[in-house]
mmCIF file of C-alpha atoms in Angstrom:
data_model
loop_
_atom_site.group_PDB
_atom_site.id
_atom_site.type_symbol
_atom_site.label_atom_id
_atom_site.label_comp_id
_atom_site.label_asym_id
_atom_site.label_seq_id
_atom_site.Cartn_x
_atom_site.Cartn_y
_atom_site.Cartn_z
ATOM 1 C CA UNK A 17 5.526 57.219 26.285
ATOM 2 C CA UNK A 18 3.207 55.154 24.511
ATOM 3 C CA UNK A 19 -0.424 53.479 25.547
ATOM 4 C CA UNK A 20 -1.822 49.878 24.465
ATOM 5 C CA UNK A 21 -5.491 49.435 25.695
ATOM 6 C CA UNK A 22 -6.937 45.959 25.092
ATOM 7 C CA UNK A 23 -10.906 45.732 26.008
ATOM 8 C CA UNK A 24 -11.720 42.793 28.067
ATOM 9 C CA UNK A 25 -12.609 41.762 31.771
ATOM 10 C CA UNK A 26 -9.269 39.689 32.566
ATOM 11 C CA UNK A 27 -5.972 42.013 32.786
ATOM 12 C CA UNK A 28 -3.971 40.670 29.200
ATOM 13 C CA UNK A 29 -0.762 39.554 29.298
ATOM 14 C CA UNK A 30 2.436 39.923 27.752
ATOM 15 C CA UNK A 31 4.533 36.577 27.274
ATOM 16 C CA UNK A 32 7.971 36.858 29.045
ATOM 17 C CA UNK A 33 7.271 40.298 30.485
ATOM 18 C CA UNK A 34 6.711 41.985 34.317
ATOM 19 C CA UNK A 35 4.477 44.735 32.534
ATOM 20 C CA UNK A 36 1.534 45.640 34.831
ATOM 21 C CA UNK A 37 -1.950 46.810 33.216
ATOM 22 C CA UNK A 38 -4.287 49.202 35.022
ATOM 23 C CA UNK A 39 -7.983 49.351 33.908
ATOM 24 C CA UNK A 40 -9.171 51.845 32.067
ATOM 25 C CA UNK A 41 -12.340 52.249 30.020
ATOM 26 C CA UNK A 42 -12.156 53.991 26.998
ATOM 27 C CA UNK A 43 -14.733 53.481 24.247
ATOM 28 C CA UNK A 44 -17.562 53.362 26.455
ATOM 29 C CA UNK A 45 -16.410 49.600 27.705
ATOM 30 C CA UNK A 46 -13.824 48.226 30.744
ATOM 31 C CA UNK A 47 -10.658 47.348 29.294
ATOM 32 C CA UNK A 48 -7.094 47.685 30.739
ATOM 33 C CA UNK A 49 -4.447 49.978 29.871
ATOM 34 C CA UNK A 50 -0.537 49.625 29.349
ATOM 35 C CA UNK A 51 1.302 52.622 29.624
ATOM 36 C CA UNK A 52 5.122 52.112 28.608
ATOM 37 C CA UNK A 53 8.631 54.123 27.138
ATOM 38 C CA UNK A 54 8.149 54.629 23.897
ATOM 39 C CA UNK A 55 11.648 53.030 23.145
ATOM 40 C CA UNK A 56 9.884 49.830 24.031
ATOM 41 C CA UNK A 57 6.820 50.202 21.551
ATOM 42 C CA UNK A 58 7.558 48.188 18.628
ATOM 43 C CA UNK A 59 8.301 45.289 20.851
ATOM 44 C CA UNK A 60 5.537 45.620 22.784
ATOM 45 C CA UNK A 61 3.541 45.988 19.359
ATOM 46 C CA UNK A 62 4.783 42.929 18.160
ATOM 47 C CA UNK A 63 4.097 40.384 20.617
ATOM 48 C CA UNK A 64 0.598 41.921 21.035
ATOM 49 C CA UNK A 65 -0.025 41.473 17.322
ATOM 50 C CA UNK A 66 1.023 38.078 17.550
ATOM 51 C CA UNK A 67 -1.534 37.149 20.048
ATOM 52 C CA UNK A 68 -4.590 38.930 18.585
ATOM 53 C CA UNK A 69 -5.007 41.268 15.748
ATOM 54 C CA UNK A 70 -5.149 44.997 16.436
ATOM 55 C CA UNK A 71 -6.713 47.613 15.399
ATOM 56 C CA UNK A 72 -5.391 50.576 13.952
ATOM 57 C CA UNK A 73 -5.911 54.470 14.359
ATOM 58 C CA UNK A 74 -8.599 54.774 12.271
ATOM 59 C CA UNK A 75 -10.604 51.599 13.368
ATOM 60 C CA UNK A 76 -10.285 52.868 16.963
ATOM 61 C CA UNK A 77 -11.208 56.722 15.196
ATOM 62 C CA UNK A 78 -14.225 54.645 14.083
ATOM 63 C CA UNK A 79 -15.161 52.922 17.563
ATOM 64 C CA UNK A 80 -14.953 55.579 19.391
ATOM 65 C CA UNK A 81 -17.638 57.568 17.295
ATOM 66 C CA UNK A 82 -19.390 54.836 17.147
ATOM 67 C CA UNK A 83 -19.428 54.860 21.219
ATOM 68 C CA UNK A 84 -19.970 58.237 21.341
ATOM 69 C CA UNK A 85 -16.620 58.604 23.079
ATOM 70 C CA UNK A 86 -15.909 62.340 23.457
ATOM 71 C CA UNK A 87 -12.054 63.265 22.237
ATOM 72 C CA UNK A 88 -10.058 66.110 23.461
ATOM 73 C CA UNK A 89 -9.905 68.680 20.176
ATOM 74 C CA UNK A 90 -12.898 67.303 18.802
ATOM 75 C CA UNK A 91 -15.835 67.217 21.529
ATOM 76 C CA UNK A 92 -13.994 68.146 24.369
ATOM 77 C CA UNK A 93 -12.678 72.385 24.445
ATOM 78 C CA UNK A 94 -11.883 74.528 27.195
ATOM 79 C CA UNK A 95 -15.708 75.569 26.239
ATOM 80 C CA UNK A 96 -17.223 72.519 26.788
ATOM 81 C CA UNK A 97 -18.484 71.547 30.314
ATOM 82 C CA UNK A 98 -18.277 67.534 31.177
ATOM 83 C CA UNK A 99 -21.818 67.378 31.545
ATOM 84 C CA UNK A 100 -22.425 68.753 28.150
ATOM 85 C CA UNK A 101 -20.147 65.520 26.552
ATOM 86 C CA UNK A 102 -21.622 63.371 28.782
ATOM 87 C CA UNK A 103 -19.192 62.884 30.973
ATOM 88 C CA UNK A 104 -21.119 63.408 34.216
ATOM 89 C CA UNK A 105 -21.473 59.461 35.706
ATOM 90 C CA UNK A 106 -17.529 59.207 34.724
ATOM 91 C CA UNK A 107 -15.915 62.300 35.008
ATOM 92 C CA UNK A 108 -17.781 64.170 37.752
ATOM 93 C CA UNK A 109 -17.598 63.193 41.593
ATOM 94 C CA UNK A 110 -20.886 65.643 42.847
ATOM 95 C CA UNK A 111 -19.787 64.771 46.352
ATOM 96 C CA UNK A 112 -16.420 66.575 46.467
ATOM 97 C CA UNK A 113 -16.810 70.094 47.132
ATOM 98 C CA UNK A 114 -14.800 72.883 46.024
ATOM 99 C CA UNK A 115 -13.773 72.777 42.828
ATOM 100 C CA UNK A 116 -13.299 74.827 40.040
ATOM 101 C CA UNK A 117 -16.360 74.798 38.158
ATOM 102 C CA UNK A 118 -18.546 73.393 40.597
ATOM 103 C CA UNK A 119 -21.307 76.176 40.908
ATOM 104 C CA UNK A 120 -21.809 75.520 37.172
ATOM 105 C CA UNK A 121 -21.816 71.888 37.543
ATOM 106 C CA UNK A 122 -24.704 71.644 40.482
ATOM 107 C CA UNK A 123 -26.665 74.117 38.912
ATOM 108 C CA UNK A 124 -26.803 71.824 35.927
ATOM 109 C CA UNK A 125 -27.109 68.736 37.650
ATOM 110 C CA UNK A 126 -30.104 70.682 39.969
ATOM 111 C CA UNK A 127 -32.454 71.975 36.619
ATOM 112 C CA UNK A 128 -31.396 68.596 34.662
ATOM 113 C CA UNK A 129 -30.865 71.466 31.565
ATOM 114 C CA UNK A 130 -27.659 72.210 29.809
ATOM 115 C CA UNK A 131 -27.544 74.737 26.806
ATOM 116 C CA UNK A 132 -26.129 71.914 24.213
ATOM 117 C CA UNK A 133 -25.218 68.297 24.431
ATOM 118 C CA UNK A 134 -23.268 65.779 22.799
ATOM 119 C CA UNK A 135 -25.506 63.664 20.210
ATOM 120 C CA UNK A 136 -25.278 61.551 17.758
ATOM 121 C CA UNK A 137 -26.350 62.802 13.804
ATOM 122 C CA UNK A 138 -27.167 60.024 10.794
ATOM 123 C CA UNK A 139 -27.329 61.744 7.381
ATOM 124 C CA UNK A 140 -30.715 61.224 6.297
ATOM 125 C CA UNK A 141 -29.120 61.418 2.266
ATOM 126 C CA UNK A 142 -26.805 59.185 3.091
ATOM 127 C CA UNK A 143 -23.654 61.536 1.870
ATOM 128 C CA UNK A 144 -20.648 61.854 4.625
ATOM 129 C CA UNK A 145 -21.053 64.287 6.915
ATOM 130 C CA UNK A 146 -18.160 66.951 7.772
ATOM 131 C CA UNK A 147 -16.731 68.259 11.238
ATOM 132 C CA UNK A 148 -16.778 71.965 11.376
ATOM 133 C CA UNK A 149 -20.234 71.616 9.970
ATOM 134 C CA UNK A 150 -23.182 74.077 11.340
ATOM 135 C CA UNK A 151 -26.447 72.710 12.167
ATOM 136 C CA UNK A 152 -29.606 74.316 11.568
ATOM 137 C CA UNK A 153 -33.060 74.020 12.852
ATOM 138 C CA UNK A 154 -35.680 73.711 9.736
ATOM 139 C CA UNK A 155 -37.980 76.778 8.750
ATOM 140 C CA UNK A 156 -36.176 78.596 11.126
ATOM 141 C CA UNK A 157 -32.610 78.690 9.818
ATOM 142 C CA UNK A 158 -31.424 78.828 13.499
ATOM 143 C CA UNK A 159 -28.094 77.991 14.353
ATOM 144 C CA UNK A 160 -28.524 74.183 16.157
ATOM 145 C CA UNK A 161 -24.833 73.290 16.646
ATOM 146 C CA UNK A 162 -22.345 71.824 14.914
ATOM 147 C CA UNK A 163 -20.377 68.635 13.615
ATOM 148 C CA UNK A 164 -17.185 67.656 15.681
ATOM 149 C CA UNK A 165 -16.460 64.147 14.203
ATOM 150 C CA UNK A 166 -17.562 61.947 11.338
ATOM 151 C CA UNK A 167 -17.058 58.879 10.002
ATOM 152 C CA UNK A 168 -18.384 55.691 7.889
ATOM 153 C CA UNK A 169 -19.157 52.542 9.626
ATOM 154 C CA UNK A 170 -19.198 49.738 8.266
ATOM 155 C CA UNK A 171 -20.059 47.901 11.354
ATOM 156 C CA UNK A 172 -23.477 49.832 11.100
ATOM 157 C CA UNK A 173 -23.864 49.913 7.244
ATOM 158 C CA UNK A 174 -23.976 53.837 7.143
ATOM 159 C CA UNK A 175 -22.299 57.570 8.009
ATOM 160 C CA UNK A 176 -22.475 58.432 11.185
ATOM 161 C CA UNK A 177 -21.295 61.842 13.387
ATOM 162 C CA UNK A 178 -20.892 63.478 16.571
ATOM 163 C CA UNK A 179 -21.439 66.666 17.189
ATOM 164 C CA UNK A 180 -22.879 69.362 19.471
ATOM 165 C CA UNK A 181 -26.708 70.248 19.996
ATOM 166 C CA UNK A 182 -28.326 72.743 21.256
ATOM 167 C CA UNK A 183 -31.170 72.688 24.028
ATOM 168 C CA UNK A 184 -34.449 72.602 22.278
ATOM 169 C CA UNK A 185 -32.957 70.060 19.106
ATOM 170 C CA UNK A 186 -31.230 67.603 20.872
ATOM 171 C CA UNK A 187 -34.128 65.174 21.159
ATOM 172 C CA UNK A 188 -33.881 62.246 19.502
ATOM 173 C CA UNK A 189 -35.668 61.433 15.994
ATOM 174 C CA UNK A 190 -35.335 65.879 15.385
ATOM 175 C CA UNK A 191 -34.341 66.459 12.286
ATOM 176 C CA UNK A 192 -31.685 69.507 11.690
ATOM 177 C CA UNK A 193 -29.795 70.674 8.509
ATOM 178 C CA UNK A 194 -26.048 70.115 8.173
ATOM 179 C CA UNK A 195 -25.510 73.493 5.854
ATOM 180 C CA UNK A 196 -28.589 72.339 3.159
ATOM 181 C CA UNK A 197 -28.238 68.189 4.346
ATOM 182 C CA UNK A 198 -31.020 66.824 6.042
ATOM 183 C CA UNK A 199 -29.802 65.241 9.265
ATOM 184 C CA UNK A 200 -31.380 63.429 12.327
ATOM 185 C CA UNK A 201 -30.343 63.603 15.646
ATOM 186 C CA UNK A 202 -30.095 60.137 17.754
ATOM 187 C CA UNK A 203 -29.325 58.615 20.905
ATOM 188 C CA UNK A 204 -25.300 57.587 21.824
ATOM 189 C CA UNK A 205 -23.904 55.264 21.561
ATOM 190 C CA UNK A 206 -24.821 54.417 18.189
ATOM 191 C CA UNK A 207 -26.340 50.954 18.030
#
């Protein structure tokens, strides 16, 4: 199969065609979504491209860091809990009961505390920034997470990275070490 999303508040359409969107909201913002064979997706590629531009993998790589979007391999692991990517207004219904998980999940939701959080990180140098990446608190050379994405954006004039960290850091404007580069931790999505 293959998946066009086009952002927007009216469903697209496709000229000639009986496809049928469904929303979706990826990157943070309501859009719809067009799941089809994947036989059919250089047609469908080509009449969408001739009624607005499109972006490519790496501009929507770039939005969704931007957005603070959470990606499954990157920020989202069978060790990561949905309230620790922020997922908890759109991935968590706290009125269904019995679930796997759920124990953890109220407990987190009841203390408002979780033991590391996806945040946004801005080189304070400057210099790209690289997933894999530990973070350190200063003076105490204590791990404070890690990098999961990175990217430049251009949109924003600067680098720009996701990444995981821990309770006690993960306050905006605190400055952490990437390895030896200064970094500061900031709000999502990136504005």
């Amino acid at each position: 199969f293959s998946l066009f999303h086009i952002t927007g508040a009216a469903p697209p359409s496709l000229p000639n065609d009986a496809a049928e969107w469904r929303r979706g909201k990826r990157f943070g913002i309501a859009g719809w979504d067009l799941l089809i064979e994947e036989a059919e997706h250089d047609r469908v590629l080509q009449l969408r491209a001739a009624l607005e531009p499109l972006c490519d993998a790496d501009g929507a790589e770039r939005w969704r860091i931007e957005q603070g979007i959470p990606r499954w391999g990157r920020e989202l692991t069978d060790q990561i809990i949905p309230v620790e990517a922020n997922l908890a207004d759109d991935a968590i219904d706290y009125a269904k009961g019995c679930y796997i998980g759920q124990e953890t999940i109220s407990r987190m939701k009841m203390s408002g505390q979780t033991n590391k959080r996806l945040c946004g990180l801005v080189p304070l140098d400057g210099s790209p920034l690289t997933p894999g990446t530990r973070l350190l608190a200063p003076n105490e050379a204590r791990d404070a997470g890690w990098i999961t994405s990175a990217t430049r954006s251009e949109r924003l004039g600067k680098e720009i990275a996701l990444g995981y960290v821990k309770r006690g850091f993960n306050q905006a404007g605190t400055k952490l070490f990437a390895e030896h580069q200064p970094v500061e931790v900031v709000e999502l999505p990136f504005s």
